[in-house]
Structures are given as C-alpha cells and as structure tokens.
Short mmCIF file of C-alpha atoms in Angstrom, two decimals:
data_model
loop_
_atom_site.label_atom_id
_atom_site.label_comp_id
_atom_site.label_asym_id
_atom_site.label_seq_id
_atom_site.Cartn_x
_atom_site.Cartn_y
_atom_site.Cartn_z
CA MET A 30 44.34 -62.34 43.54
CA SER A 31 42.10 -65.25 48.18
CA SER A 32 40.07 -64.53 53.10
CA ALA A 33 40.93 -63.15 49.98
CA PRO A 34 43.49 -65.51 48.31
CA ALA A 35 46.77 -64.22 49.96
CA CYS A 36 47.17 -62.33 47.63
CA CYS A 37 45.23 -59.69 45.50
CA SER A 38 44.19 -56.57 44.93
CA PRO A 39 40.67 -55.29 46.04
CA CYS A 40 41.23 -51.98 44.60
CA SER A 41 39.77 -52.63 40.75
CA TRP A 42 35.96 -52.18 41.58
CA SER A 43 34.14 -50.49 44.73
CA ALA A 44 32.82 -53.72 46.71
CA SER A 45 29.55 -52.78 47.91
CA ALA A 46 28.62 -52.60 51.54
CA PRO A 47 26.57 -55.81 52.59
CA VAL A 48 22.58 -54.88 52.92
CA PRO A 49 21.89 -55.42 56.61
CA ASP A 50 19.28 -58.13 57.48
CA LEU A 51 16.64 -56.11 59.05
CA SER A 52 14.80 -59.58 60.12
CA ARG A 53 17.76 -59.87 62.75
CA THR A 54 18.30 -58.10 66.11
CA PRO A 55 21.64 -56.51 66.78
CA VAL A 56 22.38 -59.35 69.02
CA GLU A 57 21.54 -61.80 66.45
CA GLN A 58 23.66 -59.84 63.73
CA ARG A 59 26.66 -59.61 65.89
CA ALA A 60 26.63 -63.31 66.80
CA LEU A 61 26.25 -63.97 63.10
CA ASP A 62 29.38 -61.51 62.25
CA LEU A 63 31.28 -63.28 65.17
CA GLU A 64 30.47 -66.85 63.53
CA LYS A 65 31.14 -65.58 60.01
CA THR A 66 34.60 -63.87 60.83
CA ALA A 67 35.63 -66.97 63.18
CA ASP A 68 34.98 -69.17 59.87
CA TRP A 69 36.86 -66.89 57.77
CA TYR A 70 39.75 -67.24 59.71
CA ARG A 71 39.59 -70.91 60.00
CA ARG A 72 39.38 -71.30 56.39
CA PHE A 73 42.26 -69.16 55.86
CA ARG A 74 44.09 -71.31 58.01
CA LEU A 75 42.97 -74.64 56.53
CA PHE A 76 43.38 -73.60 52.87
CA GLU A 77 45.50 -70.85 52.34
CA THR A 78 48.37 -71.33 54.89
CA PRO A 79 49.45 -74.91 54.41
CA GLY A 80 52.92 -75.04 53.14
CA GLN A 81 53.14 -71.22 52.74
CA SER A 82 53.12 -69.85 56.53
CA GLY A 83 53.15 -71.69 59.63
CA LEU A 84 53.18 -68.30 61.60
CA TYR A 85 49.82 -67.07 59.87
CA ALA A 86 48.36 -70.47 60.47
CA ASP A 87 48.97 -70.25 64.20
CA TRP A 88 47.61 -66.62 64.19
CA ALA A 89 44.73 -67.48 62.44
CA GLY A 90 44.07 -70.51 64.76
CA GLY A 91 44.17 -68.22 67.49
CA VAL A 92 41.89 -65.43 66.20
CA GLU A 93 39.13 -67.99 65.39
CA ASP A 94 38.74 -69.22 68.73
CA ASP A 95 39.27 -65.85 70.48
CA ALA A 96 36.12 -64.05 71.42
CA GLU A 97 37.73 -60.88 72.40
CA VAL A 98 40.02 -60.42 69.30
CA LEU A 99 37.14 -61.44 66.95
CA ALA A 100 34.83 -58.70 68.66
CA LEU A 101 37.46 -56.04 67.81
CA ILE A 102 37.54 -57.36 64.26
CA ILE A 103 34.03 -57.25 63.47
CA ALA A 104 34.01 -53.66 64.31
CA LEU A 105 35.83 -52.86 61.01
CA PRO A 106 33.88 -52.92 57.53
CA ARG A 107 33.70 -56.40 56.45
CA PRO A 108 36.08 -56.04 53.55
CA LYS A 109 38.46 -54.99 56.12
CA ARG A 110 38.22 -58.05 58.39
CA GLN A 111 40.14 -60.41 56.18
CA PRO A 112 43.24 -62.24 57.93
CA ASN A 113 45.80 -61.26 55.55
CA LEU A 114 44.90 -57.45 56.00
CA VAL A 115 44.60 -57.63 59.62
CA PHE A 116 47.92 -59.44 59.80
CA ALA A 117 49.77 -57.20 57.33
CA CYS A 118 48.88 -54.22 59.31
CA ALA A 119 49.93 -55.44 62.36
CA ARG A 120 53.13 -56.57 61.01
CA LEU A 121 53.61 -53.02 59.27
CA LEU A 122 53.21 -51.54 62.74
CA GLY A 123 55.87 -53.61 64.37
CA ALA A 124 53.86 -56.87 65.63
CA PRO A 125 56.43 -59.41 66.88
CA LEU A 126 56.82 -62.49 64.80
CA ALA A 127 55.99 -64.91 67.66
CA GLY A 128 53.26 -67.40 68.50
CA TYR A 129 49.82 -66.30 69.00
CA PRO A 130 49.99 -65.78 72.68
CA VAL A 131 52.68 -63.07 72.20
CA PHE A 132 50.82 -61.59 69.13
CA ARG A 133 47.75 -61.69 71.07
CA ARG A 134 49.18 -59.48 73.66
CA TRP A 135 50.74 -57.05 71.32
CA LEU A 136 47.30 -56.72 69.24
CA LEU A 137 45.21 -55.92 71.92
CA GLU A 138 47.49 -53.31 73.12
CA HIS A 139 47.85 -51.66 69.62
CA TRP A 140 44.54 -52.33 68.14
CA PRO A 141 43.42 -48.66 67.45
CA ALA A 142 46.46 -48.38 65.49
CA VAL A 143 46.05 -51.54 63.65
CA ALA A 144 42.25 -50.81 62.97
CA ALA A 145 43.13 -47.53 61.49
CA GLU A 146 45.71 -48.78 59.48
CA ALA A 147 43.38 -51.57 58.08
CA LEU A 148 40.73 -48.61 57.16
CA VAL A 149 43.10 -47.01 54.86
CA ARG A 150 44.86 -50.25 53.30
CA ALA A 151 43.94 -53.11 50.98
CA THR A 152 45.37 -56.33 50.44
CA GLN A 153 47.38 -55.26 47.01
CA THR A 154 49.45 -58.27 46.91
CA ASN A 155 51.53 -57.91 43.66
CA GLU A 156 52.52 -61.45 43.05
CA PRO A 157 54.40 -61.96 39.63
CA ARG A 158 54.57 -65.41 40.05
CA ARG A 159 50.82 -65.65 38.99
CA LEU A 160 52.00 -65.06 35.64
CA THR A 161 53.28 -68.68 35.26
CA ALA A 162 49.50 -69.58 34.74
CA VAL A 163 48.70 -66.50 32.61
CA MET A 164 52.09 -66.55 30.15
CA PRO A 165 51.06 -69.48 28.31
CA ILE A 166 47.77 -68.33 27.55
CA LEU A 167 48.73 -65.00 26.39
CA ALA A 168 51.28 -66.73 24.02
CA SER A 169 48.14 -68.51 22.70
CA ILE A 170 46.44 -65.52 21.85
CA GLY A 171 49.31 -64.20 19.88
CA PRO A 172 53.16 -63.33 19.95
CA ARG A 173 52.28 -59.69 20.60
CA VAL A 174 49.60 -58.37 22.75
CA ALA A 175 48.35 -55.39 24.75
CA LEU A 176 47.74 -55.80 28.46
CA ILE A 177 45.37 -54.39 31.04
CA GLU A 178 45.43 -55.64 34.51
CA VAL A 179 42.16 -55.03 36.70
CA GLY A 180 43.40 -54.55 40.23
CA ALA A 181 46.83 -53.86 38.90
CA SER A 182 48.47 -52.47 42.53
CA ALA A 183 52.11 -51.41 41.51
CA GLY A 184 51.57 -53.15 37.98
CA LEU A 185 54.39 -56.08 38.61
CA CYS A 186 51.87 -58.68 36.49
CA LEU A 187 52.09 -56.54 33.68
CA TYR A 188 55.55 -57.63 32.39
CA PRO A 189 55.11 -61.10 31.20
CA ASP A 190 57.72 -60.31 28.45
CA ARG A 191 60.51 -59.33 31.14
CA TYR A 192 60.40 -62.37 33.57
CA SER A 193 61.72 -65.80 32.93
CA TYR A 194 59.77 -69.03 33.70
CA ASP A 195 60.48 -72.70 35.00
CA TYR A 196 57.74 -75.34 34.32
CA SER A 197 58.99 -78.25 36.02
CA GLY A 198 62.52 -77.96 34.51
CA ARG A 199 61.31 -76.61 31.02
CA ARG A 200 62.49 -72.92 31.00
CA VAL A 201 61.19 -70.29 29.01
CA ASP A 202 63.20 -67.05 28.89
CA PRO A 203 62.47 -63.59 27.19
CA ALA A 204 63.70 -63.18 23.47
CA ASP A 205 66.67 -61.19 24.96
CA GLY A 206 67.65 -63.51 27.28
CA PRO A 207 67.19 -65.00 30.74
CA SER A 208 65.69 -62.48 33.35
CA PRO A 209 66.91 -61.73 36.86
CA VAL A 210 63.12 -62.62 37.99
CA LEU A 211 62.46 -66.49 37.61
CA LEU A 212 59.01 -67.54 38.42
CA PRO A 213 58.93 -71.38 38.81
CA ALA A 214 55.73 -73.67 38.87
CA GLU A 215 55.44 -77.21 39.41
CA THR A 216 53.22 -78.58 36.38
CA THR A 217 51.18 -81.55 35.33
CA GLY A 218 49.34 -82.00 32.11
CA PRO A 219 50.18 -80.62 28.76
CA VAL A 220 50.94 -77.17 29.54
CA PRO A 221 51.49 -75.39 26.15
CA LEU A 222 54.77 -73.42 26.44
CA PRO A 223 55.85 -70.79 23.95
CA GLU A 224 59.57 -70.74 22.80
CA HIS A 225 59.56 -67.08 24.39
CA PRO A 226 56.92 -65.12 26.50
CA PRO A 227 54.69 -62.86 24.15
CA LYS A 228 55.87 -59.48 23.55
CA VAL A 229 53.59 -56.78 25.42
CA LEU A 230 53.40 -53.82 23.09
CA TRP A 231 51.24 -51.53 25.41
CA ARG A 232 50.48 -52.30 29.10
CA ALA A 233 48.19 -50.64 31.62
CA GLY A 234 46.67 -51.13 34.97
CA LEU A 235 43.48 -49.99 36.85
CA ASP A 236 43.34 -49.55 40.47
CA LEU A 237 41.52 -47.55 43.12
CA ASN A 238 44.70 -46.97 44.38
CA PRO A 239 47.64 -47.79 42.47
CA LEU A 240 51.27 -48.08 44.34
CA ASP A 241 54.13 -46.33 42.95
CA VAL A 242 57.43 -48.51 42.89
CA HIS A 243 59.22 -45.60 43.51
CA ASP A 244 57.69 -44.47 46.58
CA PRO A 245 59.28 -46.32 49.61
CA GLU A 246 56.10 -46.54 51.59
CA ASP A 247 54.32 -48.39 48.82
CA VAL A 248 57.03 -50.54 48.49
CA ARG A 249 57.29 -51.15 52.30
CA TRP A 250 53.50 -52.06 52.18
CA LEU A 251 53.98 -54.34 49.06
CA GLU A 252 56.97 -56.10 51.04
CA THR A 253 54.88 -56.52 54.35
CA LEU A 254 52.16 -58.25 52.04
CA VAL A 255 54.76 -61.05 51.67
CA TRP A 256 53.95 -63.66 54.18
CA PRO A 257 56.93 -63.87 57.13
CA GLU A 258 58.63 -67.30 56.06
CA GLN A 259 58.51 -66.57 52.31
CA ALA A 260 62.05 -65.24 51.87
CA GLU A 261 62.27 -66.34 48.26
CA ARG A 262 58.98 -64.41 47.36
CA ARG A 263 60.50 -61.34 48.93
CA ARG A 264 63.46 -61.63 46.87
CA ARG A 265 61.30 -62.10 43.66
CA LEU A 266 59.10 -59.16 44.69
CA ASP A 267 62.43 -56.80 45.20
CA ALA A 268 63.72 -58.10 41.45
CA ALA A 269 60.27 -57.30 40.04
CA ILE A 270 60.31 -54.03 41.36
CA SER A 271 63.85 -53.46 40.00
CA ILE A 272 62.66 -54.26 36.45
CA VAL A 273 59.37 -52.11 36.70
CA ARG A 274 61.43 -49.04 38.11
CA ARG A 275 63.34 -48.88 34.92
CA ASP A 276 60.07 -48.70 32.56
CA PRO A 277 57.19 -47.93 34.67
CA PRO A 278 53.55 -48.91 33.27
CA LEU A 279 50.34 -46.79 32.78
CA LEU A 280 48.63 -46.96 35.86
CA VAL A 281 45.14 -45.41 36.18
CA ARG A 282 43.42 -44.49 39.41
CA GLY A 283 39.83 -45.80 38.67
CA ASP A 284 36.95 -48.16 39.24
CA ALA A 285 36.47 -50.99 36.70
CA ALA A 286 32.68 -50.64 36.59
CA HIS A 287 33.02 -47.19 35.49
CA ASP A 288 36.60 -46.57 34.01
CA LEU A 289 37.73 -49.86 32.33
CA GLU A 290 35.97 -48.80 28.94
CA ALA A 291 37.87 -45.42 29.04
CA LEU A 292 41.36 -47.30 29.22
CA VAL A 293 40.38 -49.76 26.90
CA ALA A 294 39.78 -47.06 24.30
CA ARG A 295 43.81 -45.91 25.15
CA ALA A 296 44.91 -49.30 23.75
CA PRO A 297 46.70 -49.62 20.25
CA ALA A 298 44.71 -50.54 17.26
CA GLY A 299 45.93 -53.71 15.37
CA VAL A 300 46.88 -55.71 18.03
CA PRO A 301 44.98 -58.19 20.39
CA LEU A 302 44.03 -56.74 23.83
CA VAL A 303 43.95 -58.80 26.86
CA ILE A 304 42.40 -57.89 30.12
CA VAL A 305 43.53 -59.93 33.02
CA SER A 306 42.08 -60.09 36.57
CA PRO A 307 44.17 -62.35 38.71
CA ALA A 308 42.59 -63.13 42.14
CA VAL A 309 40.67 -59.97 42.21
CA LEU A 310 37.10 -60.78 41.66
CA VAL A 311 36.68 -62.59 45.03
CA TYR A 312 36.28 -58.85 46.53
CA LEU A 313 33.15 -58.19 44.52
CA ALA A 314 29.72 -58.77 45.66
CA PRO A 315 28.28 -61.92 43.30
CA GLU A 316 26.25 -59.54 41.07
CA GLN A 317 29.18 -57.43 40.50
CA ARG A 318 31.40 -60.39 39.25
CA ALA A 319 28.69 -61.53 36.78
CA ALA A 320 28.26 -58.02 35.56
CA PHE A 321 32.05 -57.91 35.05
CA ALA A 322 32.18 -61.13 33.44
CA ASP A 323 29.39 -60.19 30.78
CA ALA A 324 30.94 -56.83 30.15
CA VAL A 325 34.60 -57.74 29.96
CA THR A 326 34.56 -60.01 26.90
CA GLY A 327 33.14 -57.04 24.89
CA PHE A 328 36.33 -55.28 25.03
CA GLY A 329 38.95 -57.91 24.47
CA ARG A 330 40.13 -61.34 25.54
CA TRP A 331 39.97 -62.03 29.16
CA ILE A 332 42.10 -64.11 31.43
CA SER A 333 41.23 -64.77 35.17
CA LEU A 334 42.51 -66.45 38.02
CA ASP A 335 39.91 -67.27 40.66
CA GLY A 336 39.23 -69.48 43.70
CA VAL A 337 36.37 -71.85 43.92
CA GLY A 338 32.88 -70.18 44.12
CA VAL A 339 34.22 -66.71 42.55
CA LEU A 340 32.96 -67.41 39.14
CA PRO A 341 30.32 -70.45 39.40
CA ARG A 342 29.74 -70.44 35.44
CA VAL A 343 33.43 -71.44 35.41
CA ASP A 344 33.14 -73.80 38.25
CA ALA A 345 30.38 -75.29 36.17
CA LEU A 346 32.61 -76.18 33.51
CA LEU A 347 35.59 -77.82 35.21
CA PRO A 348 36.29 -81.24 34.49
CA GLU A 349 36.17 -82.45 38.26
CA THR A 350 34.29 -81.00 41.08
CA PRO A 351 36.30 -78.26 42.47
CA VAL A 352 37.47 -78.52 46.29
CA PRO A 353 37.99 -75.29 48.59
CA GLY A 354 41.52 -74.03 47.88
CA ASP A 355 41.45 -74.94 44.26
CA PHE A 356 42.05 -72.02 42.04
CA THR A 357 41.06 -71.92 38.22
CA VAL A 358 42.71 -70.05 35.46
CA SER A 359 40.26 -69.30 32.60
CA LEU A 360 40.00 -67.72 29.18
CA ASP A 361 36.96 -65.98 28.09
CA GLY A 362 35.05 -67.91 30.93
CA ARG A 363 36.50 -71.16 29.92
CA PRO A 364 38.53 -73.05 32.43
CA LEU A 365 42.05 -74.14 31.22
CA ALA A 366 43.87 -75.42 34.31
CA ARG A 367 44.09 -75.64 37.99
CA CYS A 368 46.76 -73.35 39.60
CA GLY A 369 48.19 -72.49 43.05
CA ALA A 370 46.79 -68.81 44.63
CA HIS A 371 50.60 -67.49 44.08
CA GLY A 372 51.24 -69.53 40.76
CA GLN A 373 53.29 -72.22 42.32
CA THR A 374 51.42 -74.97 40.64
CA LEU A 375 49.96 -75.37 37.07
CA ASP A 376 47.70 -78.57 36.50
CA TRP A 377 46.80 -77.98 32.79
CA PHE A 378 43.76 -80.07 31.64
CA ALA A 379 42.49 -78.25 28.57
CA GLY A 380 42.93 -80.02 25.24
#
C-alpha cells in the first residue's frame, strides 16, 4: 500500500516535509503534534488491526494514551512516526512480543536504537495478496501486458502471472499449472475472473530504495513487516520470495516524480503497459497525489489501490459513501471494487 495501510512502500515518491505553521508557538505546535500522533495510533488500532493483530492493537492502544512515548515519537520526522514502522523497527531490534507494559519498558530502554532504525527504514511491505484485487483488472486489459509498479519494494507484486488465486472457492491458476503461492480473497459481487492470469511479458519496479530478495538483511526486514500473528501471510511471503529469486525483476532506484517517464520508455512496444500503485499514494502530499494521477494515465493504464481520502476524485465516484478503513481498487481513476488493505476481501460493484 495504510498509519499507512499496513502495508505499503512509501519509497516511490519523496514525501515532502510538512510546512511549519508559523502562527503557532512551539508549545502549541508540540501539543498539536502529540494530538495528531495519538490520533494516528488510535485510527491504526480501530481501522487496521481488527482481525489482523491483537498484539499491534494492544501496543497502539497503549501508545495513544502514553504521553512519554508519544513525546519520543514526535521527535521523529512525521513520515517516520507511523505505527507500523515504529513497531517493525522495535521488533527488528528484539522487542518482546508481549503486552504493552512489557513492550513499553523495552521501548523506553532501547528508544535511541529504535529511532535510528526508523530514520533509515520505510514500511516497504510487499504483500502479494493485494494482487487478488489487481489481477482481474489486468486480465480485462489484455491476455499479455507489460507491468510497472510504483513503490515496488522487492517486486513481489510484479508476478501476478506466477501466483494462484482463490476467490471464494473459484480458483484461477497460471497457464502452466498451480503455483506454490495461493492468494485467497473472500468475494462478493460479479468479480470478472479469467481462466488464467494474464501473461506479464515485461515487468519493472520503481522505488527509492529497492529491496533485494537475495540479500538476507532485506529479506529479514520484509519478514519483520509481517504482523506478529500472521503466520500464513509469512508463509506466502517466503514462497513468493522463492519465486522471485528464480527470475528477479528489473528494479530501478528512483523517484516517480522524476524517473517514471524514463522507465516507461524502456517498456516494450506493442503490448499494453499497466502501471500499478498499490497502497502507496497515501505517503504523498495531496498535491503530489493529484499530480501523479494527472500524469500517470498519459503513460499507460493505471491500477491503484487506496484507502479512503487518498484520492478524493475516486472517492467521489463510489456508489456508496466510504467509511474509514475502506480501500478501493480503481482503473484509470474509476473505482471498480472495495477491497481489504491486504487483498483479503474483494467486493466488486462495477458493471
């Protein structure tokens, strides 16, 4: 993709630093930062953790009411304050998977190391299950496509043709047979499923800090971004990494605002080019999101997966008023379905 959807890479564009409000005193600004950060953790607890991680819900609930811990967190740059990043950095450094009082003691003792880690890390969650929402749309574009992912992390979402899918009992396998990676989604509505996933003839990703599936430290970070109780998700991640290691994609270090056009120019002619941005635009300032949406459809077809409020023009076209926690998958700015942040559900409403 959220905090940022559990899940996403913020490394496709450079998020601009917030402009300070010079009308506020430092004391007023600090109070506002504390309030907004507490609300961030509250929303993370309410809208992202249910059914996903009781431990993260407990930690987030503790942080939102803990002035001492919040004061440490707001010393970080705003993009680094997000719950998923702080919690993952703590776990990477050995935080105990225990209730908030134990976690809090550990966090206060190890905060300098956690903060240093957060400054050089990003939530590059690479969740292939999001492809349950993307694959049917890809198939509607054509049986063969070229694919670019913005915020690609390690590139695991660049392989929709190498994975199997289960849509509430309706199975879609690659043309050469079932994959060791099975991506399930509970579905409602008339999801248009192909016989097989479309063939990806060329695949490439853009990221400020691409991760290498052959680098043990990069793989360890990807694994740490999987939430504590999600053993099945961890198994899917490991199986997807095995597939990508056998045929690594082209991953380009760069900023989508400046480097996407050059990558588009490398795509083969004669095949539809599709650009995907799954749960990544949340990391951009609103004006950057609008600029990206205006530019990207000039390069090819555009599939995006975003939370409520990220793309207001998409939200305005929804058949029902969205609620916090909803995600929408869209094609060229037109919403087609609601989906889970990790692709676990797909509610298709497009005709």
